[in-house]
PDB file of C-alpha atoms in Angstrom:
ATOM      1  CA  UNK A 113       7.860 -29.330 -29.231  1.00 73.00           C
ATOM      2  CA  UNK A 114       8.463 -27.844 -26.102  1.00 83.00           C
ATOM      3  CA  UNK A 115       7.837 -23.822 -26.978  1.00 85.00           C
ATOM      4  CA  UNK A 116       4.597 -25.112 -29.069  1.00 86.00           C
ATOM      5  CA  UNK A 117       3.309 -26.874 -25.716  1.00 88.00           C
ATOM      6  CA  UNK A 118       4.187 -23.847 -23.743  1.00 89.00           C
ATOM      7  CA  UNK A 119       1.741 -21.694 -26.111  1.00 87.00           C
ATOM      8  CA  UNK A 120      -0.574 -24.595 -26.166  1.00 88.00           C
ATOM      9  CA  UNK A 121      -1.130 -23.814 -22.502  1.00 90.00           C
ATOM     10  CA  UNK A 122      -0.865 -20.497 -22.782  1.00 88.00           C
ATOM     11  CA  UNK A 123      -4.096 -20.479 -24.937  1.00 87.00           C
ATOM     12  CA  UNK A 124      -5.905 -22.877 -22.920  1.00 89.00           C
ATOM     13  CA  UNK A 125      -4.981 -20.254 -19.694  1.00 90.00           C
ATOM     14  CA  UNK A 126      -7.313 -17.852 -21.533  1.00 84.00           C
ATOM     15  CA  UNK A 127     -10.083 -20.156 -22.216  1.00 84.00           C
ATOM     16  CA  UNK A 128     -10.977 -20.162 -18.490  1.00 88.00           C
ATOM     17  CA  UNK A 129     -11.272 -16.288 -18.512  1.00 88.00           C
ATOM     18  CA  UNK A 130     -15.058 -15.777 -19.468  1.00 83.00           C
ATOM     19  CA  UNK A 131     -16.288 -18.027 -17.110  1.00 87.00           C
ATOM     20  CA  UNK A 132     -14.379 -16.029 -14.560  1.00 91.00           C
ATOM     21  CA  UNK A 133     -15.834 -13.284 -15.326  1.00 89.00           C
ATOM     22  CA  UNK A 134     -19.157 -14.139 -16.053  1.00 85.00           C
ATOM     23  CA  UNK A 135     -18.760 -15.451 -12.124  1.00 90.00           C
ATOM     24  CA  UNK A 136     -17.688 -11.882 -11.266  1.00 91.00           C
ATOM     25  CA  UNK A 137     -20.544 -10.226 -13.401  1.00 87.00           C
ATOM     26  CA  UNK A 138     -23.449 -12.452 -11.241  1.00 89.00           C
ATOM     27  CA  UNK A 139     -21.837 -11.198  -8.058  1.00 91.00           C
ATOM     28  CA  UNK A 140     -22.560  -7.292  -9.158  1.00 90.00           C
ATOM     29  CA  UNK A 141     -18.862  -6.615 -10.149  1.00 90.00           C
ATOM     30  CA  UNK A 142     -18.599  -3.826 -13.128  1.00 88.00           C
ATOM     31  CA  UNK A 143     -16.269  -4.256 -15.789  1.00 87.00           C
ATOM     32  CA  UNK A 144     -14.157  -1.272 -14.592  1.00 88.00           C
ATOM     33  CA  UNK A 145     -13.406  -3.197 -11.275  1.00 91.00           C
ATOM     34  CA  UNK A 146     -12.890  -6.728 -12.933  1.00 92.00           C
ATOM     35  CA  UNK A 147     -10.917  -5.048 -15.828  1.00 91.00           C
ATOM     36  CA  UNK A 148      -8.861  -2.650 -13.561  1.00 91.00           C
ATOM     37  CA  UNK A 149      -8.721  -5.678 -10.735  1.00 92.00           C
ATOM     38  CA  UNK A 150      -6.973  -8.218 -13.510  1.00 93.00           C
ATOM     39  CA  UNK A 151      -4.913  -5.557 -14.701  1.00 93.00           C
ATOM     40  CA  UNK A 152      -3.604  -4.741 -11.081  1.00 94.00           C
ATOM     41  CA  UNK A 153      -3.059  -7.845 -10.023  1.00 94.00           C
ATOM     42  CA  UNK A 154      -1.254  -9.162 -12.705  1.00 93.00           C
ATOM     43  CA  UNK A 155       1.018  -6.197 -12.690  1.00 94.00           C
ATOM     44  CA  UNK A 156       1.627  -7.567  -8.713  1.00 94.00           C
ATOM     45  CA  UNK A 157       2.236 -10.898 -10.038  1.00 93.00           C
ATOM     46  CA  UNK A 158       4.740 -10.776 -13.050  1.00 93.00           C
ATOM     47  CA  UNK A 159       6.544  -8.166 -11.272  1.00 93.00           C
ATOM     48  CA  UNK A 160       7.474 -10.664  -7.992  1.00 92.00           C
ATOM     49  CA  UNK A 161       9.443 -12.948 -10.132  1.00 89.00           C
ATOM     50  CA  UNK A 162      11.091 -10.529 -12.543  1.00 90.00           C
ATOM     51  CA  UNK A 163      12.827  -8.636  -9.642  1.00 88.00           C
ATOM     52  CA  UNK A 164      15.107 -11.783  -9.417  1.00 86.00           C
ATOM     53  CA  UNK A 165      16.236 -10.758 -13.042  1.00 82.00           C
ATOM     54  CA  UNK A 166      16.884  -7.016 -13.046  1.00 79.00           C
ATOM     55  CA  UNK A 167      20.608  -7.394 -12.665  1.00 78.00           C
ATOM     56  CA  UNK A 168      20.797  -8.191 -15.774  1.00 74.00           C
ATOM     57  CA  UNK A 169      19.584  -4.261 -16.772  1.00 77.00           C
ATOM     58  CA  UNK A 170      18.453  -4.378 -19.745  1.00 82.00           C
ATOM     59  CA  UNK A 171      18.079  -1.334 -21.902  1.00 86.00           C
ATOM     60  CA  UNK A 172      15.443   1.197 -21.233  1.00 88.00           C
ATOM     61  CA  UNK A 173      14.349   1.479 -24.766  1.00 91.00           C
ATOM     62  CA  UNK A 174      13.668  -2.602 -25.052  1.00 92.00           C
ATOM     63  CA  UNK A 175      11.713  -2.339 -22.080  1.00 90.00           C
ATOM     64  CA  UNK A 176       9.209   0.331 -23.033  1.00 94.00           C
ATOM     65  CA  UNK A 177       8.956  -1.369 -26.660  1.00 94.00           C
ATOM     66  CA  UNK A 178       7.604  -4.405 -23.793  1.00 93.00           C
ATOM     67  CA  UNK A 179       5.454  -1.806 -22.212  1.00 95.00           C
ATOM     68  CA  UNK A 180       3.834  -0.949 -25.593  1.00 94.00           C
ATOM     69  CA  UNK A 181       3.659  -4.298 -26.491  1.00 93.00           C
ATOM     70  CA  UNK A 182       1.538  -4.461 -23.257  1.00 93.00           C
ATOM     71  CA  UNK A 183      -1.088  -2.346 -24.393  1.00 95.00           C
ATOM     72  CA  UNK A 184      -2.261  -4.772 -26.539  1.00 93.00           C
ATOM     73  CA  UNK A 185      -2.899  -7.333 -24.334  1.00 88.00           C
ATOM     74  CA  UNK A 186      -4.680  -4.334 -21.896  1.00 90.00           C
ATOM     75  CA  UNK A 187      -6.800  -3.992 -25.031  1.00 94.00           C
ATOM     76  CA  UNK A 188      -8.036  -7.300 -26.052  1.00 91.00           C
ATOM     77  CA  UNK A 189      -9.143  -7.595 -22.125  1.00 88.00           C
ATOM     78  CA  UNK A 190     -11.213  -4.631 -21.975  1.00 91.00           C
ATOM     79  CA  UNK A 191     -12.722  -4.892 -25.539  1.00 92.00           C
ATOM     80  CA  UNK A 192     -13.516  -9.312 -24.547  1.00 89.00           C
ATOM     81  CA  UNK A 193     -14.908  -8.123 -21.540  1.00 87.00           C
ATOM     82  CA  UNK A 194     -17.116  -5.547 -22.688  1.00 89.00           C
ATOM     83  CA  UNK A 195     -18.384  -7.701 -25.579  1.00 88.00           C
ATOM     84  CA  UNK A 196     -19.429 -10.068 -22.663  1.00 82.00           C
ATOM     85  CA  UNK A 197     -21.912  -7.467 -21.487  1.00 83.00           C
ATOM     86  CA  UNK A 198     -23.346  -7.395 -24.412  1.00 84.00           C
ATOM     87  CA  UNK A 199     -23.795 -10.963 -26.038  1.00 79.00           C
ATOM     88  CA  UNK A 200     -23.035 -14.481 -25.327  1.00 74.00           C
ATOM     89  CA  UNK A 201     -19.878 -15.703 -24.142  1.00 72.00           C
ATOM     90  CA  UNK A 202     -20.595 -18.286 -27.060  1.00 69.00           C
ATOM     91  CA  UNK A 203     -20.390 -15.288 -29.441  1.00 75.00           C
ATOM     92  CA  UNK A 204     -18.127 -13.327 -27.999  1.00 78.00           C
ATOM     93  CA  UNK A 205     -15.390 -16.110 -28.734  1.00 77.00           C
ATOM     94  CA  UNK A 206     -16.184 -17.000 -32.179  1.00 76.00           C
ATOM     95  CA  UNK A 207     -15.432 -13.008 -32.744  1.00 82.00           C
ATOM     96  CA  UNK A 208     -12.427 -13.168 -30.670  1.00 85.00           C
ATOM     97  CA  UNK A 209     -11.618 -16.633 -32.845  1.00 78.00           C
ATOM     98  CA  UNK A 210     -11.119 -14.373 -36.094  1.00 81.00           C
ATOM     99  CA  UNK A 211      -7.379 -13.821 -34.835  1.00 81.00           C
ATOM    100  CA  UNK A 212      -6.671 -17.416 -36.093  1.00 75.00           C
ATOM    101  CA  UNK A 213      -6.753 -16.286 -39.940  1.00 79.00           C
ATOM    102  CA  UNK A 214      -5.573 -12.447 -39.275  1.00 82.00           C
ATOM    103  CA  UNK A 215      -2.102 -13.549 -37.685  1.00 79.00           C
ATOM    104  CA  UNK A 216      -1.746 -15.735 -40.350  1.00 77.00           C
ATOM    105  CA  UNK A 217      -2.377 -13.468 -42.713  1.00 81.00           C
ATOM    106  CA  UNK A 218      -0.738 -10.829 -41.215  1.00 82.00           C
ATOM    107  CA  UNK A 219       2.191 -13.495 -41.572  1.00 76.00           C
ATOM    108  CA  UNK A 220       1.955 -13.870 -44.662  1.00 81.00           C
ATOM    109  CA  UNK A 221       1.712 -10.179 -45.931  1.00 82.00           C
ATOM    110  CA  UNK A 222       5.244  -9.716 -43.490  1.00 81.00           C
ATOM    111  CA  UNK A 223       6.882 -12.744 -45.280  1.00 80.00           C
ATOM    112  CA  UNK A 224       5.707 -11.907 -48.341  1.00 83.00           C
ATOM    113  CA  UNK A 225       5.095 -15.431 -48.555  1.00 83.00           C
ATOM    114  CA  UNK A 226       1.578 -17.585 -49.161  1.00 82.00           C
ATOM    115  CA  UNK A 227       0.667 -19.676 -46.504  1.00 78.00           C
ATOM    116  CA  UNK A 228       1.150 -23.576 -47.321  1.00 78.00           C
ATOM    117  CA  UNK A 229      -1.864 -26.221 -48.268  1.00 78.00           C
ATOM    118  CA  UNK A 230      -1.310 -27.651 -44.694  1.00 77.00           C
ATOM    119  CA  UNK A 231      -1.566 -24.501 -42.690  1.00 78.00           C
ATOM    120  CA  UNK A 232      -4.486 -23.236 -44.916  1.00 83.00           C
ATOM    121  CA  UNK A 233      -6.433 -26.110 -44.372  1.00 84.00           C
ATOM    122  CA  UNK A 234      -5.977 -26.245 -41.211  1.00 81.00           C
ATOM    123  CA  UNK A 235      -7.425 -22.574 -40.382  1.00 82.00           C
ATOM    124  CA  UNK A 236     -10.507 -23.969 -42.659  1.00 86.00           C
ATOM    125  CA  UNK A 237     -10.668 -26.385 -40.044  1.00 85.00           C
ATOM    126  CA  UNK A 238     -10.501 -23.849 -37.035  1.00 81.00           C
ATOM    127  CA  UNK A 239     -12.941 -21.487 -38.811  1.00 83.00           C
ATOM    128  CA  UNK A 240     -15.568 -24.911 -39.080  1.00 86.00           C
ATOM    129  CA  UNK A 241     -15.258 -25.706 -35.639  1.00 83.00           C
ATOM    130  CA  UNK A 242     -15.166 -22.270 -33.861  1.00 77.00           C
ATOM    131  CA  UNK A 243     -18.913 -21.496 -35.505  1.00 79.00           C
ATOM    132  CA  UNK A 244     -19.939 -25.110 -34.502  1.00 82.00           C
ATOM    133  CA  UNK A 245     -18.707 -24.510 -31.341  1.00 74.00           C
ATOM    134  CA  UNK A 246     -19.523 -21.007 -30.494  1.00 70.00           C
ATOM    135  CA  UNK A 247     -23.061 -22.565 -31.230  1.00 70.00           C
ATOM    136  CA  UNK A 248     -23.937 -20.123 -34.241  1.00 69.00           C
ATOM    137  CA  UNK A 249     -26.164 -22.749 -36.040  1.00 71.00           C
ATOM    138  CA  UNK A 250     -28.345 -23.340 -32.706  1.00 68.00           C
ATOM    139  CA  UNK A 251     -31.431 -22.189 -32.247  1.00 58.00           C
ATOM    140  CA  UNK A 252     -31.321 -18.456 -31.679  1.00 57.00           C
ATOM    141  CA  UNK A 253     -27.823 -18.353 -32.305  1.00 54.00           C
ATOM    142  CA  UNK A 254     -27.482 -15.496 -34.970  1.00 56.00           C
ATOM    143  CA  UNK A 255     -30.152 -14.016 -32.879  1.00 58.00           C
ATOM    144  CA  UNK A 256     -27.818 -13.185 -29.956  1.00 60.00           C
ATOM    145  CA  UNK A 257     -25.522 -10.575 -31.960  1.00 67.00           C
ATOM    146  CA  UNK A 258     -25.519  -7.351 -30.525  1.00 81.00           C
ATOM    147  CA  UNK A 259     -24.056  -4.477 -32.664  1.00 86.00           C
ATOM    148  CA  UNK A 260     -21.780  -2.903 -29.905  1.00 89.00           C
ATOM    149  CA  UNK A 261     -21.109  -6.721 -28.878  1.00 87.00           C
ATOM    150  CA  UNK A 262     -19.833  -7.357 -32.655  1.00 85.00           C
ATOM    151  CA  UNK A 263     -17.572  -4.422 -32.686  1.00 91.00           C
ATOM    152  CA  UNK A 264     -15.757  -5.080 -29.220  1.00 93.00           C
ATOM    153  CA  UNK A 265     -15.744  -8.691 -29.868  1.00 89.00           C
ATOM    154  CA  UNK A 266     -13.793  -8.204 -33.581  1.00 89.00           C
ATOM    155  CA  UNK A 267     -11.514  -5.219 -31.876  1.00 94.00           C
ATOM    156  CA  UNK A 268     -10.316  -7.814 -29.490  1.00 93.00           C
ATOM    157  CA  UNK A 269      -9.697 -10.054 -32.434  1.00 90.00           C
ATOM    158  CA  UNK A 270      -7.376  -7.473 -33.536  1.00 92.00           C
ATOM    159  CA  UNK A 271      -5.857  -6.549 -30.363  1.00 93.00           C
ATOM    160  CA  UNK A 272      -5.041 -10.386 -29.988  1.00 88.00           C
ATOM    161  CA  UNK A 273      -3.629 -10.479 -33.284  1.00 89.00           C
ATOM    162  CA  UNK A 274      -1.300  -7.870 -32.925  1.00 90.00           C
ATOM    163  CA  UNK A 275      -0.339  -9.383 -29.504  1.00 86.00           C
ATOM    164  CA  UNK A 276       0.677 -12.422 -30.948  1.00 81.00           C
ATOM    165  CA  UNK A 277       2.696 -10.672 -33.543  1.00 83.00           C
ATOM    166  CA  UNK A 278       4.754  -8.460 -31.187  1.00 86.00           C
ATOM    167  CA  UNK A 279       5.186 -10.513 -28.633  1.00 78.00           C
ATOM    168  CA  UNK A 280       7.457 -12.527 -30.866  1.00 74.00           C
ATOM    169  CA  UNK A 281       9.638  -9.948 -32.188  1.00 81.00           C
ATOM    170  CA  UNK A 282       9.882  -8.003 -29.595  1.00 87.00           C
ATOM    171  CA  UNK A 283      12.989  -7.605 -27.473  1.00 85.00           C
ATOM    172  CA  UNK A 284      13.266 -11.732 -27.639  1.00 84.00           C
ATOM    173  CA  UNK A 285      16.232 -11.136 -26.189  1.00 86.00           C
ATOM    174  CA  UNK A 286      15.252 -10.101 -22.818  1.00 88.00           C
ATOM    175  CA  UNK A 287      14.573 -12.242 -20.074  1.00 86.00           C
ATOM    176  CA  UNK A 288      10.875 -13.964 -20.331  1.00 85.00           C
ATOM    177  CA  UNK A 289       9.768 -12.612 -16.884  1.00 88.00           C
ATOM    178  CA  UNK A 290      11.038  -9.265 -17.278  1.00 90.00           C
ATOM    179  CA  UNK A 291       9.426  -9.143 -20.807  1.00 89.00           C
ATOM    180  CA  UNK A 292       5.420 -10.547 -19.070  1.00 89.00           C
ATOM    181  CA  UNK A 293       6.038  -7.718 -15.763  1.00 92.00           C
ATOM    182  CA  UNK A 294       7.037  -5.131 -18.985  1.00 93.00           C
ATOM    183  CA  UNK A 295       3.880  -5.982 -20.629  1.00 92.00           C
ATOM    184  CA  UNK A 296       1.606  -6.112 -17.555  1.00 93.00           C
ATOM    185  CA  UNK A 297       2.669  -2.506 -16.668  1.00 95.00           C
ATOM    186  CA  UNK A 298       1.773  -0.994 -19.989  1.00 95.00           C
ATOM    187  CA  UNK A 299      -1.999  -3.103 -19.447  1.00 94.00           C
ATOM    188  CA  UNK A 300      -2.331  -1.580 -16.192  1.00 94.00           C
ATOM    189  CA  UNK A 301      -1.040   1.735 -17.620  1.00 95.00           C
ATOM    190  CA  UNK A 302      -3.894   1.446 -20.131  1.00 95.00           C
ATOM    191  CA  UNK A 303      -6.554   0.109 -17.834  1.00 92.00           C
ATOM    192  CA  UNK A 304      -5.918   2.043 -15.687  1.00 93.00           C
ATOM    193  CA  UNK A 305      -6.636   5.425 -18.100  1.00 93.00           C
ATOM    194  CA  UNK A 306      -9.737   4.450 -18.984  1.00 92.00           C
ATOM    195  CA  UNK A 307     -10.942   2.631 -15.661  1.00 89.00           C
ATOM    196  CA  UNK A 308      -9.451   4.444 -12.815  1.00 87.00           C
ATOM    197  CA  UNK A 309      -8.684   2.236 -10.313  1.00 85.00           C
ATOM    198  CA  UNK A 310     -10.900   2.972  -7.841  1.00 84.00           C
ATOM    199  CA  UNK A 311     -11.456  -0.465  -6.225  1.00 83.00           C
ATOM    200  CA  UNK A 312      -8.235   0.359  -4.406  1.00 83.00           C
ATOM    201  CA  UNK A 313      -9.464   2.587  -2.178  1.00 83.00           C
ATOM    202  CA  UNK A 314     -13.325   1.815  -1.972  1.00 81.00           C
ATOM    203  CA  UNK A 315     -12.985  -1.402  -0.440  1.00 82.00           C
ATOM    204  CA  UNK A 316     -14.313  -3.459  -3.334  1.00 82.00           C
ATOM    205  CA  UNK A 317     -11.020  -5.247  -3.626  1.00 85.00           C
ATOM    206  CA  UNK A 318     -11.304  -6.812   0.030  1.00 83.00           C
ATOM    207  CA  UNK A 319     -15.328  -7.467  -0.212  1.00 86.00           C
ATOM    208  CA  UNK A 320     -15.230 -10.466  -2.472  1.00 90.00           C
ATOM    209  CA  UNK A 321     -13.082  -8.773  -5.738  1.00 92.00           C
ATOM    210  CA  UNK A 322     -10.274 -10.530  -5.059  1.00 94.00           C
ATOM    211  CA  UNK A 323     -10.780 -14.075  -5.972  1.00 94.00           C
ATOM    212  CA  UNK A 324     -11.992 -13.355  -9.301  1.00 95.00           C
ATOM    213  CA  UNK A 325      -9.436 -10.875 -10.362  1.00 94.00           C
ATOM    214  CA  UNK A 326      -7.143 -12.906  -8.691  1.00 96.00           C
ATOM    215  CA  UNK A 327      -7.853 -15.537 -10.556  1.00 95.00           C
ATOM    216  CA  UNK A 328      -8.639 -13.314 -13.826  1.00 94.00           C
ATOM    217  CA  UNK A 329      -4.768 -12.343 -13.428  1.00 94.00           C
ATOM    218  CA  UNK A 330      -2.752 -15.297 -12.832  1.00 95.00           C
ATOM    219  CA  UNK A 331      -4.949 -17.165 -15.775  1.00 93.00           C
ATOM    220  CA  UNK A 332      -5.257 -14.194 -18.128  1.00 89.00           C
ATOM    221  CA  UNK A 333      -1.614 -12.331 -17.543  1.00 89.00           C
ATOM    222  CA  UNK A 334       0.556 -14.327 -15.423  1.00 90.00           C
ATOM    223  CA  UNK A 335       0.541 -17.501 -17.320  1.00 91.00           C
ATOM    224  CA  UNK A 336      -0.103 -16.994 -21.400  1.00 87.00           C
ATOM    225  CA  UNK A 337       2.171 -14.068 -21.215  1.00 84.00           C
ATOM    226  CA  UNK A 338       5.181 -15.875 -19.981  1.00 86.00           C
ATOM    227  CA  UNK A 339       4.384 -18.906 -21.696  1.00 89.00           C
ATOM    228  CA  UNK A 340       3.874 -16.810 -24.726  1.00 85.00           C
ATOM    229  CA  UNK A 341       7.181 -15.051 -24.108  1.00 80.00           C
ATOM    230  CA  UNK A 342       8.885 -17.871 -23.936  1.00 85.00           C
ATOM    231  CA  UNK A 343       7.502 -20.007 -26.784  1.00 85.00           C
ATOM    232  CA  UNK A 344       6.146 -17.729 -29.364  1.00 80.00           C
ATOM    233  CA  UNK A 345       9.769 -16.351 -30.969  1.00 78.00           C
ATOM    234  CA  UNK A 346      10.533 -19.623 -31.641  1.00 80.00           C
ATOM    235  CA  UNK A 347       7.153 -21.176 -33.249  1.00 79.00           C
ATOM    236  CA  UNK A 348       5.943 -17.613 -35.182  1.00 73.00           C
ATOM    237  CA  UNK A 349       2.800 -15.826 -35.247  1.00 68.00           C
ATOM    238  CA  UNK A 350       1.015 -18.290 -37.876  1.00 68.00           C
ATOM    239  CA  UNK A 351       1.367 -21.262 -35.971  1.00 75.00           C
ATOM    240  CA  UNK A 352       1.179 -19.577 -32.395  1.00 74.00           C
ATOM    241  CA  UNK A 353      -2.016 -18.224 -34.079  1.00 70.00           C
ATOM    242  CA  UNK A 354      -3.007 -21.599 -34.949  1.00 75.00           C
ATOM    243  CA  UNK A 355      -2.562 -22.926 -31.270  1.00 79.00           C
ATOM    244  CA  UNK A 356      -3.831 -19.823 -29.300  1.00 76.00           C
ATOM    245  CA  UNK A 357      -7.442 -21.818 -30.680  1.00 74.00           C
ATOM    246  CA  UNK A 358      -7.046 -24.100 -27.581  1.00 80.00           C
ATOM    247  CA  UNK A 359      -8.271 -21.251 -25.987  1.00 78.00           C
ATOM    248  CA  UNK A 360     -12.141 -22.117 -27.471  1.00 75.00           C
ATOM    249  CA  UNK A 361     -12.041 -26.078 -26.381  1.00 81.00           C
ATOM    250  CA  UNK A 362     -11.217 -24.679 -22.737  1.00 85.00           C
ATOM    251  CA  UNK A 363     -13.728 -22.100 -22.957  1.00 80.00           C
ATOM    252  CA  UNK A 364     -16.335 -24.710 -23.574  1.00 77.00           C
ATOM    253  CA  UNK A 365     -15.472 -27.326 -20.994  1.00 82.00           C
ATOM    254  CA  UNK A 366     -14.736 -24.379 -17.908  1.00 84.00           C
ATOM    255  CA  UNK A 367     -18.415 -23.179 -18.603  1.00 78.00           C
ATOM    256  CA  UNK A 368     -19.923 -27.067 -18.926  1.00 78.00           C
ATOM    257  CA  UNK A 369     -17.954 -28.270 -15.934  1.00 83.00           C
ATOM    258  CA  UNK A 370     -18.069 -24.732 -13.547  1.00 83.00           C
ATOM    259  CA  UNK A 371     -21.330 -23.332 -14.972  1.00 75.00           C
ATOM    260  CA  UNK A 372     -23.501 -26.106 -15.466  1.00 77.00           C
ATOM    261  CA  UNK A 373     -24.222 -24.817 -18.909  1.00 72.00           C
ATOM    262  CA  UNK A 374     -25.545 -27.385 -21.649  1.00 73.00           C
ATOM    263  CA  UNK A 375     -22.945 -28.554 -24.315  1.00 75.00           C
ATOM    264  CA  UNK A 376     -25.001 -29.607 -27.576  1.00 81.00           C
ATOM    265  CA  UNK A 377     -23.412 -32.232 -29.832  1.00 85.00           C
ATOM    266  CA  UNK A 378     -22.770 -29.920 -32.444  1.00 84.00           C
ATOM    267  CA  UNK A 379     -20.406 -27.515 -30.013  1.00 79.00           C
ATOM    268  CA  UNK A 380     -18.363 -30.767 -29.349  1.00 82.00           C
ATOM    269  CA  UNK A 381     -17.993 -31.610 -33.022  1.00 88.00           C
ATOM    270  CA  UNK A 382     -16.792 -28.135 -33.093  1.00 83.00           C
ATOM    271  CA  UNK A 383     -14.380 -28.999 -30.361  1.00 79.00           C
ATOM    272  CA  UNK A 384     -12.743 -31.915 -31.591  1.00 83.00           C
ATOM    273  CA  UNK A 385     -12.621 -29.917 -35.346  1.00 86.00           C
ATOM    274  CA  UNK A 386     -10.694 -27.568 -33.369  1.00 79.00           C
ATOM    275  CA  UNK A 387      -8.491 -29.637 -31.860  1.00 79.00           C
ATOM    276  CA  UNK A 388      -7.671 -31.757 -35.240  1.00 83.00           C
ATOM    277  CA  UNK A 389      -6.579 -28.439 -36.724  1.00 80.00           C
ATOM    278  CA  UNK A 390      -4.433 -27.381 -34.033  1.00 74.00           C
ATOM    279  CA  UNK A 391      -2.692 -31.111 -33.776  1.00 75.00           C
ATOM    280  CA  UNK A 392      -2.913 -31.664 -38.082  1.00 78.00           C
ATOM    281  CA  UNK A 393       0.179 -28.801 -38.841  1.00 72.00           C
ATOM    282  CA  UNK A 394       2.250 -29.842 -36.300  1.00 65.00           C
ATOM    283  CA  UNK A 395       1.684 -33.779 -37.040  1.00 73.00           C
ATOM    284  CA  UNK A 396       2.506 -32.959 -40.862  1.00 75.00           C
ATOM    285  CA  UNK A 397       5.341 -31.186 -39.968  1.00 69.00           C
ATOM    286  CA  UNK A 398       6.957 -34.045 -38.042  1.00 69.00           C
ATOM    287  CA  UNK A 399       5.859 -36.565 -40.405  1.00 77.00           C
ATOM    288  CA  UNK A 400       7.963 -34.008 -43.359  1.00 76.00           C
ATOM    289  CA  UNK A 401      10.857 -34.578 -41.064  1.00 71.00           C
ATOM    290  CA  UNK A 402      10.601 -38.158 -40.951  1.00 75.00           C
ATOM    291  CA  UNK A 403      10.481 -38.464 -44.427  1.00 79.00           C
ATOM    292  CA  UNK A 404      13.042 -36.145 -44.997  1.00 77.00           C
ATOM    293  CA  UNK A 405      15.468 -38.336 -42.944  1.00 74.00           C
ATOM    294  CA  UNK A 406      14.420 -41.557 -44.630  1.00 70.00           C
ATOM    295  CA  UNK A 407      15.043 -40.309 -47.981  1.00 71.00           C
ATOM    296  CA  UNK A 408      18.354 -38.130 -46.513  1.00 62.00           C
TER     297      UNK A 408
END
């Protein structure tokens, strides 16, 4: 229960993200310096901790497998935050929300084994509430897709995916913080190509940056990735899938309670759908175990 909690969190961490950076966007910030900021920062910040735990050394080639696990969560930043540009944050996560049936699929074709009723019901649940709650059948809704906004949102989807799956079988046996400040450096690495960092030397950073990718870091690196690192091995990538959709419930109540924005009853249906598939697997599971005992 614990490592399920821990991801539980984890997921809800990144819900907060968009309205960070749609904060960031209003001020004038490009998505070079958010995207580079984040990724800086949360280098900085995973790295303070994990210098407690480099005595233990561990070996250089489980490290840079951490680094190019890394890249993946680089990836689903930058391709989230450009889809922002592009269409609603609404949107944006219901394409991001298509990781919930690839990692368990991708589960599945690893395993070699079909997902169960409970577990498949349960992502027909998350599917139903992500549209209701990404406000798709509102008015306009399918009129806010962008075609550049599609594609970065569904790469992200992927990029996620694949996060989710490495991060749990890779290296498990190296110390959680070492494993997040591994993974930050290959994001920065990555970011860091493609959006040179130039906020470090043009001021930007120092004139009103910092809060946001501050914030953008410790929310979006610092805390899913060592709660992830720490719960996901244990749990698996089909249900860690199934809990990273906390992340849309969060989403939705950051930008009602920060940014004033409307909530229709139909995106809070789609809420609490959400939220009775993520509790429903773990609920039958326990309830499987208490029967198992009885009848034991």
């Amino acid at each position: 229960m614990r490592y399920i909690l821990l991801v539980f969190l984890g997921a809800c961490s990144y819900g907060i993200l968009s309205t960070i950076v749609k904060l960031a966007y209003k001020q004038g910030y490009s998505p070079a310096e958010v995207i580079g900021g984040q990724m800086f920062l949360g280098f900085v910040l995973t790295w303070i901790p994990a210098l407690f735990f480099l005595r233990t050394k561990p070996p250089l080639r489980q490290l840079l497998l951490l680094v190019a696990v890394g890249l993946t969560v680089g990836s689903t930043g930058m391709m989230y935050y450009n889809a922002l540009q592009y269409i609603p944050a609404s949107i944006a996560i219901v394409l991001l929300f298509q990781f919930t049936w690839m990692g368990v699929l991708i589960e599945a074709v690893m395993t070699r084994k079909m997902p169960g009723k409970e577990t498949i019901f349960s992502l027909l649940l998350l599917l139903t509430g992500t549209l209701f709650a990404g406000g798709i059948f509102e008015s306009g809704g399918l009129a806010q897709f962008h075609i550049l906004g599609v594609i970065f949102g569904l790469l992200s989807a992927v990029s996620f995916t694949l996060f989710i799956l490495f991060s749990g079988k890779t290296a498990i046996s190296v110390n959680p913080w070492l494993r997040s400040s591994s993974m930050a450096t290959g994001s920065f690495l990555l970011a860091s190509l493609i959006y040179p960092p130039a906020f470090l030397f043009n001021g930007a950073l120092l004139d009103g940056l910092f809060p946001y990718v501050f914030l953008l870091a410790f929310f979006g690196i610092l805390i899913p990735t060592v709660f992830f690192n720490y719960g996901m091995p244990h749990i698996g990538p089909g249900m860690g899938a199934i809990l990273g959709a906390a992340e849309l419930p969060m989403a939705v109540l950051s930008s009602y309670v920060i940014l004033n924005e409307s909530v229709s009853i139909l995106q809070v249906s789609g809420v609490l759908i959400i939220l009775l598939g993520i509790i429903l697997p773990e609920w039958l599971r326990q309830r499987n175990i208490r029967r198992n005992k009885v009848t034991s």
